[in-house]
Amino acid sequence: MSDLGSDYEEEEQGPYLGEYEGERNERDERHGHGKATLPNGDTYEGTYENGKRHGQGTYRFKNGARYIGEYCKNKKHGQGTFIYPDGSKYDGSWVDDQRSGYGKYYYVNADCYEGEWLNHVRHGQGVYTYQDTGSKYTGTWKEGKREGSGELIHANHKYVGHFKEDRTEGKGKYVFDIGCQQHGDYIPIEQNQDDKGEEEEPQLVIIPKWKSGKVTEITIDPEPELEDEVPPPGEETGDAPGATDGEQKSESEMEAENPAASSPPATEEVAGDGAPAAEGVTSEQPGEDATGDGEKVEGTAEETDEPMAETQEPEGETQEPEEEETEQVEDE
């Protein structure tokens, strides 16, 4: 049934069915495309099947309402749009003359609901937008009321929690745009309804009261690390980029054949403070740890420049022992 009642039942109103222009079947029933003016003043133009509205058509009520959509045996069934006399409109699915399935309703106060319907009421998942405040509820509905999990979203914050009988109840939290969230519970409190006469018994109404809890920061899930990422050449072993296994093997063989060639000169064995020789320091690649273990230095570009500055200091230190040795020889 629509909000205005069922459309006029043409075949159940006695011998007079109003005026009709259109196709008929062998039994002289309205069948195919036709146009009818009904006894109550409503009009219908569309397809018929065996005397009943069936298929696509447009039904206009005498009060100004109209339905444009699909019919099945005189009932709105399938996809259709109903425009009501007050200007509100429903566009969506119909089952047996009822708003059922998925549809969008534009209310006379400019509010809007888009989601699931059952037997003419909001039922299932849907979003209701309040025009005056700009707030909206997105979540579960049951028989026209908010029920179950949902979110009530406002301009600069939102409430995430549970609803019961169209009101907040149970555990939930307020999430604020400034970066924090407050946890708590909505506790139902019974109160007497005001403005009741003396003869009438007072009625109890349930008012939800917010019991606040802890305040925490809004956490953002970190980006997942790529497990299959291939490290750059030489990062795992500390070898210089571009060196192949064949080249490394040949160098090790050469060191085994001629140990003296791999040992540093006597003047470069020890720096002034016992630091490694300058050759070993300067061989490190930019962006790697000064320990030579091949790990990258994490941090900003300024931090990555420090190892490069350290590589320049031992050069001066290696020159000082040479000058001291030459001076001792002259004195002797």
CSV table of C-alpha atoms in Angstrom, one decimal:
chain,number,residue,atom,x,y,z
A,1,MET,CA,0.0,0.0,0.0
A,2,SER,CA,1.2,3.5,-0.8
A,3,ASP,CA,0.9,6.3,1.7
A,4,LEU,CA,-2.2,7.4,-0.1
A,5,GLY,CA,-3.8,3.9,-0.2
A,6,SER,CA,-3.8,1.4,-3.0
A,7,ASP,CA,-4.4,2.5,-6.6
A,8,TYR,CA,-7.9,2.1,-7.9
A,9,GLU,CA,-8.8,-1.6,-8.5
A,10,GLU,CA,-10.3,-1.3,-11.9
A,11,GLU,CA,-11.6,-4.9,-12.2
A,12,GLU,CA,-13.2,-5.1,-8.8
A,13,GLN,CA,-15.5,-2.0,-8.8
A,14,GLY,CA,-18.5,-3.4,-10.6
A,15,PRO,CA,-19.6,-3.2,-14.2
A,16,TYR,CA,-18.5,0.4,-14.8
A,17,LEU,CA,-14.7,0.6,-15.1
A,18,GLY,CA,-14.4,4.1,-16.4
A,19,GLU,CA,-13.3,5.2,-19.9
A,20,TYR,CA,-10.6,3.2,-21.7
A,21,GLU,CA,-8.8,3.6,-25.0
A,22,GLY,CA,-6.4,0.9,-26.0
A,23,GLU,CA,-5.7,-2.7,-26.9
A,24,ARG,CA,-7.8,-5.7,-25.7
A,25,ASN,CA,-7.4,-9.4,-25.8
A,26,GLU,CA,-9.9,-12.1,-27.2
A,27,ARG,CA,-11.9,-11.9,-23.9
A,28,ASP,CA,-12.3,-8.2,-24.4
A,29,GLU,CA,-10.1,-7.5,-21.4
A,30,ARG,CA,-7.7,-4.6,-21.3
A,31,HIS,CA,-4.5,-6.0,-22.7
A,32,GLY,CA,-1.5,-4.3,-24.2
A,33,HIS,CA,-1.0,-0.5,-24.2
A,34,GLY,CA,-3.9,1.7,-23.2
A,35,LYS,CA,-5.1,4.8,-21.4
A,36,ALA,CA,-7.9,4.8,-18.8
A,37,THR,CA,-9.8,7.4,-16.8
A,38,LEU,CA,-11.0,5.6,-13.6
A,39,PRO,CA,-14.4,6.2,-11.9
A,40,ASN,CA,-12.6,8.0,-8.9
A,41,GLY,CA,-10.9,10.5,-11.3
A,42,ASP,CA,-7.5,8.9,-11.3
A,43,THR,CA,-5.8,8.2,-14.7
A,44,TYR,CA,-3.5,5.5,-15.9
A,45,GLU,CA,-1.5,5.2,-19.1
A,46,GLY,CA,0.7,2.2,-19.7
A,47,THR,CA,0.5,-1.5,-20.4
A,48,TYR,CA,-2.1,-4.0,-19.3
A,49,GLU,CA,-2.2,-7.8,-19.1
A,50,ASN,CA,-5.5,-9.6,-18.9
A,51,GLY,CA,-7.4,-6.6,-17.5
A,52,LYS,CA,-4.8,-5.6,-14.9
A,53,ARG,CA,-2.0,-3.0,-14.9
A,54,HIS,CA,1.1,-4.9,-15.7
A,55,GLY,CA,4.4,-3.6,-16.9
A,56,GLN,CA,5.5,0.0,-17.3
A,57,GLY,CA,3.0,2.8,-16.7
A,58,THR,CA,2.1,6.1,-15.2
A,59,TYR,CA,-0.6,6.5,-12.6
A,60,ARG,CA,-1.9,10.0,-11.7
A,61,PHE,CA,-4.0,10.6,-8.6
A,62,LYS,CA,-6.6,13.3,-8.6
A,63,ASN,CA,-4.9,14.9,-5.6
A,64,GLY,CA,-1.7,15.6,-7.6
A,65,ALA,CA,0.4,12.6,-6.6
A,66,ARG,CA,1.7,10.3,-9.3
A,67,TYR,CA,3.7,7.0,-9.8
A,68,ILE,CA,5.9,6.3,-12.7
A,69,GLY,CA,7.3,2.8,-12.8
A,70,GLU,CA,6.6,-0.9,-13.0
A,71,TYR,CA,3.4,-2.8,-12.1
A,72,CYS,CA,2.6,-6.4,-11.5
A,73,LYS,CA,-1.1,-7.4,-11.4
A,74,ASN,CA,-2.4,-3.9,-10.5
A,75,LYS,CA,0.3,-3.4,-7.8
A,76,LYS,CA,3.5,-1.3,-7.8
A,77,HIS,CA,6.2,-3.9,-8.2
A,78,GLY,CA,9.8,-3.4,-9.5
A,79,GLN,CA,11.5,0.0,-10.0
A,80,GLY,CA,9.5,3.1,-9.7
A,81,THR,CA,9.2,6.7,-8.6
A,82,PHE,CA,6.4,8.0,-6.4
A,83,ILE,CA,5.9,11.7,-6.1
A,84,TYR,CA,3.6,12.7,-3.1
A,85,PRO,CA,1.2,15.7,-2.9
A,86,ASP,CA,3.5,17.5,-0.4
A,87,GLY,CA,6.5,17.3,-2.7
A,88,SER,CA,8.3,14.4,-1.1
A,89,LYS,CA,9.6,11.7,-3.4
A,90,TYR,CA,10.6,8.1,-3.3
A,91,ASP,CA,12.8,6.5,-6.0
A,92,GLY,CA,13.6,2.9,-5.7
A,93,SER,CA,12.3,-0.7,-5.5
A,94,TRP,CA,8.7,-1.8,-4.8
A,95,VAL,CA,7.3,-5.2,-3.8
A,96,ASP,CA,3.5,-5.8,-3.6
A,97,ASP,CA,2.7,-2.1,-3.5
A,98,GLN,CA,5.3,-1.5,-0.7
A,99,ARG,CA,8.6,0.3,-0.6
A,100,SER,CA,10.9,-2.7,-0.3
A,101,GLY,CA,14.5,-3.2,-1.4
A,102,TYR,CA,16.9,-0.4,-2.1
A,103,GLY,CA,15.7,3.2,-2.6
A,104,LYS,CA,16.1,6.9,-1.9
A,105,TYR,CA,13.5,9.0,-0.2
A,106,TYR,CA,13.5,12.9,-0.4
A,107,TYR,CA,11.4,14.3,2.5
A,108,VAL,CA,9.5,17.5,2.5
A,109,ASN,CA,11.9,19.1,5.0
A,110,ALA,CA,14.8,18.4,2.6
A,111,ASP,CA,16.1,15.5,4.7
A,112,CYS,CA,17.1,12.4,2.7
A,113,TYR,CA,17.4,8.7,3.3
A,114,GLU,CA,19.2,6.3,1.0
A,115,GLY,CA,19.4,2.6,1.8
A,116,GLU,CA,17.3,-0.5,2.4
A,117,TRP,CA,13.5,-0.7,2.9
A,118,LEU,CA,11.0,-3.3,4.0
A,119,ASN,CA,7.2,-3.0,4.1
A,120,HIS,CA,7.3,0.8,3.6
A,121,VAL,CA,9.8,1.5,6.4
A,122,ARG,CA,13.6,1.9,6.7
A,123,HIS,CA,15.0,-1.5,7.4
A,124,GLY,CA,18.6,-2.7,6.9
A,125,GLN,CA,21.7,-0.6,6.1
A,126,GLY,CA,21.2,3.0,5.2
A,127,VAL,CA,22.2,6.7,5.5
A,128,TYR,CA,19.9,9.4,6.7
A,129,THR,CA,21.1,13.0,6.2
A,130,TYR,CA,19.6,15.9,8.2
A,131,GLN,CA,19.3,19.0,6.1
A,132,ASP,CA,19.2,21.6,9.0
A,133,THR,CA,22.4,20.6,10.7
A,134,GLY,CA,24.3,18.7,7.9
A,135,SER,CA,24.7,15.8,10.2
A,136,LYS,CA,24.0,12.2,9.1
A,137,TYR,CA,23.5,8.8,10.5
A,138,THR,CA,25.0,5.8,8.7
A,139,GLY,CA,24.3,2.3,10.0
A,140,THR,CA,21.7,-0.3,10.7
A,141,TRP,CA,17.9,0.3,10.8
A,142,LYS,CA,15.1,-1.9,12.1
A,143,GLU,CA,11.4,-1.2,11.4
A,144,GLY,CA,12.0,2.4,10.8
A,145,LYS,CA,14.3,3.1,13.8
A,146,ARG,CA,18.1,3.2,14.3
A,147,GLU,CA,19.1,-0.2,15.7
A,148,GLY,CA,22.5,-1.8,16.1
A,149,SER,CA,25.9,-0.4,15.1
A,150,GLY,CA,26.1,3.0,13.5
A,151,GLU,CA,27.8,6.4,13.2
A,152,LEU,CA,26.3,9.8,13.9
A,153,ILE,CA,28.6,12.2,12.0
A,154,HIS,CA,28.6,15.9,12.7
A,155,ALA,CA,30.7,18.8,11.4
A,156,ASN,CA,33.8,18.4,13.5
A,157,HIS,CA,33.3,15.1,15.3
A,158,LYS,CA,31.3,11.9,15.2
A,159,TYR,CA,29.9,9.3,17.5
A,160,VAL,CA,30.6,5.6,16.9
A,161,GLY,CA,28.6,3.1,18.8
A,162,HIS,CA,25.4,1.2,19.3
A,163,PHE,CA,21.8,2.3,19.0
A,164,LYS,CA,18.6,0.8,20.4
A,165,GLU,CA,15.0,1.9,19.7
A,166,ASP,CA,16.3,5.0,17.8
A,167,ARG,CA,18.5,6.2,20.6
A,168,THR,CA,22.2,5.8,21.7
A,169,GLU,CA,22.8,3.0,24.2
A,170,GLY,CA,25.8,1.0,25.3
A,171,LYS,CA,29.5,1.4,24.6
A,172,GLY,CA,30.7,3.9,22.1
A,173,LYS,CA,33.2,6.7,21.5
A,174,TYR,CA,33.4,10.3,20.3
A,175,VAL,CA,36.0,10.9,17.6
A,176,PHE,CA,37.2,14.5,17.3
A,177,ASP,CA,38.9,16.1,14.3
A,178,ILE,CA,41.6,17.6,16.6
A,179,GLY,CA,43.1,14.1,16.9
A,180,CYS,CA,41.7,12.6,20.0
A,181,GLN,CA,38.8,10.3,20.9
A,182,GLN,CA,36.8,9.8,24.1
A,183,HIS,CA,35.5,6.4,25.1
A,184,GLY,CA,32.4,5.9,27.3
A,185,ASP,CA,28.9,4.4,27.7
A,186,TYR,CA,25.4,5.7,27.1
A,187,ILE,CA,23.3,4.6,30.1
A,188,PRO,CA,19.4,4.6,29.7
A,189,ILE,CA,17.7,6.7,32.4
A,190,GLU,CA,13.9,6.6,32.9
A,191,GLN,CA,12.2,9.9,33.4
A,192,ASN,CA,8.5,11.0,33.7
A,193,GLN,CA,7.2,12.7,30.7
A,194,ASP,CA,6.1,16.3,31.3
A,195,ASP,CA,3.0,18.2,30.3
A,196,LYS,CA,0.5,15.5,31.3
A,197,GLY,CA,-2.8,16.1,32.8
A,198,GLU,CA,-3.7,15.2,36.4
A,199,GLU,CA,-6.1,12.5,35.3
A,200,GLU,CA,-3.6,10.8,33.0
A,201,GLU,CA,-1.0,8.5,34.4
A,202,PRO,CA,2.6,9.7,34.0
A,203,GLN,CA,4.5,8.0,31.2
A,204,LEU,CA,8.1,7.0,31.5
A,205,VAL,CA,10.5,8.0,28.8
A,206,ILE,CA,14.1,6.8,28.5
A,207,ILE,CA,16.8,9.4,28.2
A,208,PRO,CA,20.3,8.3,27.3
A,209,LYS,CA,23.0,9.8,29.6
A,210,TRP,CA,26.7,9.8,28.5
A,211,LYS,CA,29.2,8.4,31.0
A,212,SER,CA,32.7,9.5,29.8
A,213,GLY,CA,35.8,7.4,30.1
A,214,LYS,CA,39.4,7.7,29.0
A,215,VAL,CA,40.6,10.0,26.2
A,216,THR,CA,43.1,8.5,23.7
A,217,GLU,CA,44.8,9.6,20.6
A,218,ILE,CA,43.5,8.6,17.2
A,219,THR,CA,45.8,5.9,15.9
A,220,ILE,CA,46.6,5.3,12.3
A,221,ASP,CA,47.6,1.9,11.1
A,222,PRO,CA,51.3,1.9,9.8
A,223,GLU,CA,51.9,1.1,6.2
A,224,PRO,CA,52.7,-2.5,5.7
A,225,GLU,CA,56.4,-3.3,4.9
A,226,LEU,CA,57.1,-4.9,1.6
A,227,GLU,CA,58.5,-8.4,2.3
A,228,ASP,CA,59.5,-9.1,-1.3
A,229,GLU,CA,61.5,-5.9,-1.7
A,230,VAL,CA,64.9,-6.7,-3.2
A,231,PRO,CA,67.8,-4.8,-1.4
A,232,PRO,CA,70.2,-2.7,-3.5
A,233,PRO,CA,73.3,-4.4,-4.7
A,234,GLY,CA,76.0,-4.6,-2.1
A,235,GLU,CA,73.7,-3.6,0.9
A,236,GLU,CA,73.5,-7.1,2.5
A,237,THR,CA,77.2,-8.0,2.2
A,238,GLY,CA,78.7,-4.5,2.3
A,239,ASP,CA,80.4,-4.9,-1.0
A,240,ALA,CA,80.8,-2.0,-3.4
A,241,PRO,CA,78.0,-1.7,-6.0
A,242,GLY,CA,78.8,-3.2,-9.3
A,243,ALA,CA,81.3,-5.9,-8.0
A,244,THR,CA,80.4,-9.3,-9.2
A,245,ASP,CA,81.1,-12.7,-7.6
A,246,GLY,CA,83.8,-13.4,-10.1
A,247,GLU,CA,85.6,-10.2,-9.3
A,248,GLN,CA,85.4,-10.8,-5.6
A,249,LYS,CA,86.8,-14.3,-6.0
A,250,SER,CA,89.7,-13.1,-8.1
A,251,GLU,CA,90.6,-10.5,-5.5
A,252,SER,CA,90.6,-13.1,-2.7
A,253,GLU,CA,92.8,-15.4,-4.8
A,254,MET,CA,95.2,-12.6,-5.4
A,255,GLU,CA,95.4,-11.8,-1.7
A,256,ALA,CA,96.1,-15.5,-0.9
A,257,GLU,CA,98.9,-15.6,-3.5
A,258,ASN,CA,100.5,-12.4,-2.5
A,259,PRO,CA,99.8,-11.5,1.2
A,260,ALA,CA,102.1,-8.5,1.2
A,261,ALA,CA,100.1,-6.8,-1.5
A,262,SER,CA,97.0,-6.7,0.7
A,263,SER,CA,98.8,-5.3,3.8
A,264,PRO,CA,98.9,-1.5,4.2
A,265,PRO,CA,102.2,0.4,4.3
A,266,ALA,CA,103.9,0.7,7.6
A,267,THR,CA,103.3,4.4,7.8
A,268,GLU,CA,99.5,3.8,7.5
A,269,GLU,CA,99.0,1.0,10.0
A,270,VAL,CA,98.2,3.2,12.9
A,271,ALA,CA,96.8,6.7,13.1
A,272,GLY,CA,97.6,9.0,15.9
A,273,ASP,CA,94.8,7.8,18.2
A,274,GLY,CA,94.8,4.1,17.1
A,275,ALA,CA,92.0,4.7,14.5
A,276,PRO,CA,91.9,2.6,11.3
A,277,ALA,CA,93.9,3.8,8.4
A,278,ALA,CA,92.5,6.3,6.0
A,279,GLU,CA,92.2,3.8,3.2
A,280,GLY,CA,89.7,1.7,5.1
A,281,VAL,CA,87.6,4.7,6.0
A,282,THR,CA,87.4,6.3,2.7
A,283,SER,CA,86.3,3.1,1.0
A,284,GLU,CA,82.9,3.2,2.6
A,285,GLN,CA,80.0,4.2,0.4
A,286,PRO,CA,78.0,7.4,1.1
A,287,GLY,CA,74.8,6.7,3.0
A,288,GLU,CA,76.2,3.6,4.8
A,289,ASP,CA,77.2,3.2,8.5
A,290,ALA,CA,80.8,4.1,9.3
A,291,THR,CA,81.2,0.7,11.0
A,292,GLY,CA,81.4,-0.9,7.6
A,293,ASP,CA,78.6,-3.5,8.4
A,294,GLY,CA,76.6,-2.5,5.3
A,295,GLU,CA,73.6,-1.1,7.2
A,296,LYS,CA,72.1,2.2,6.0
A,297,VAL,CA,72.1,5.2,8.2
A,298,GLU,CA,68.5,6.2,9.0
A,299,GLY,CA,67.7,9.9,9.3
A,300,THR,CA,67.8,13.1,7.4
A,301,ALA,CA,70.2,14.2,4.7
A,302,GLU,CA,72.2,16.1,7.3
A,303,GLU,CA,72.8,12.9,9.2
A,304,THR,CA,74.0,11.1,6.1
A,305,ASP,CA,76.6,13.8,5.5
A,306,GLU,CA,78.3,13.1,8.8
A,307,PRO,CA,80.0,9.8,7.8
A,308,MET,CA,81.4,11.7,4.8
A,309,ALA,CA,83.0,14.3,7.0
A,310,GLU,CA,84.5,11.7,9.2
A,311,THR,CA,86.3,10.1,6.2
A,312,GLN,CA,88.2,13.4,5.7
A,313,GLU,CA,89.6,13.7,9.2
A,314,PRO,CA,91.9,10.6,9.2
A,315,GLU,CA,93.8,12.0,6.2
A,316,GLY,CA,95.3,14.7,8.3
A,317,GLU,CA,95.9,12.3,11.1
A,318,THR,CA,97.9,9.9,8.9
A,319,GLN,CA,100.2,12.7,7.9
A,320,GLU,CA,101.3,13.6,11.4
A,321,PRO,CA,103.1,10.3,12.2
A,322,GLU,CA,105.1,10.5,9.0
A,323,GLU,CA,106.4,14.0,9.9
A,324,GLU,CA,107.3,12.8,13.5
A,325,GLU,CA,109.3,9.8,12.2
A,326,THR,CA,111.3,11.9,9.7
A,327,GLU,CA,112.2,14.4,12.4
A,328,GLN,CA,113.5,11.6,14.7
A,329,VAL,CA,115.7,10.3,12.0
A,330,GLU,CA,117.3,13.7,11.4
A,331,ASP,CA,118.1,14.1,15.1
A,332,GLU,CA,119.7,10.7,15.3
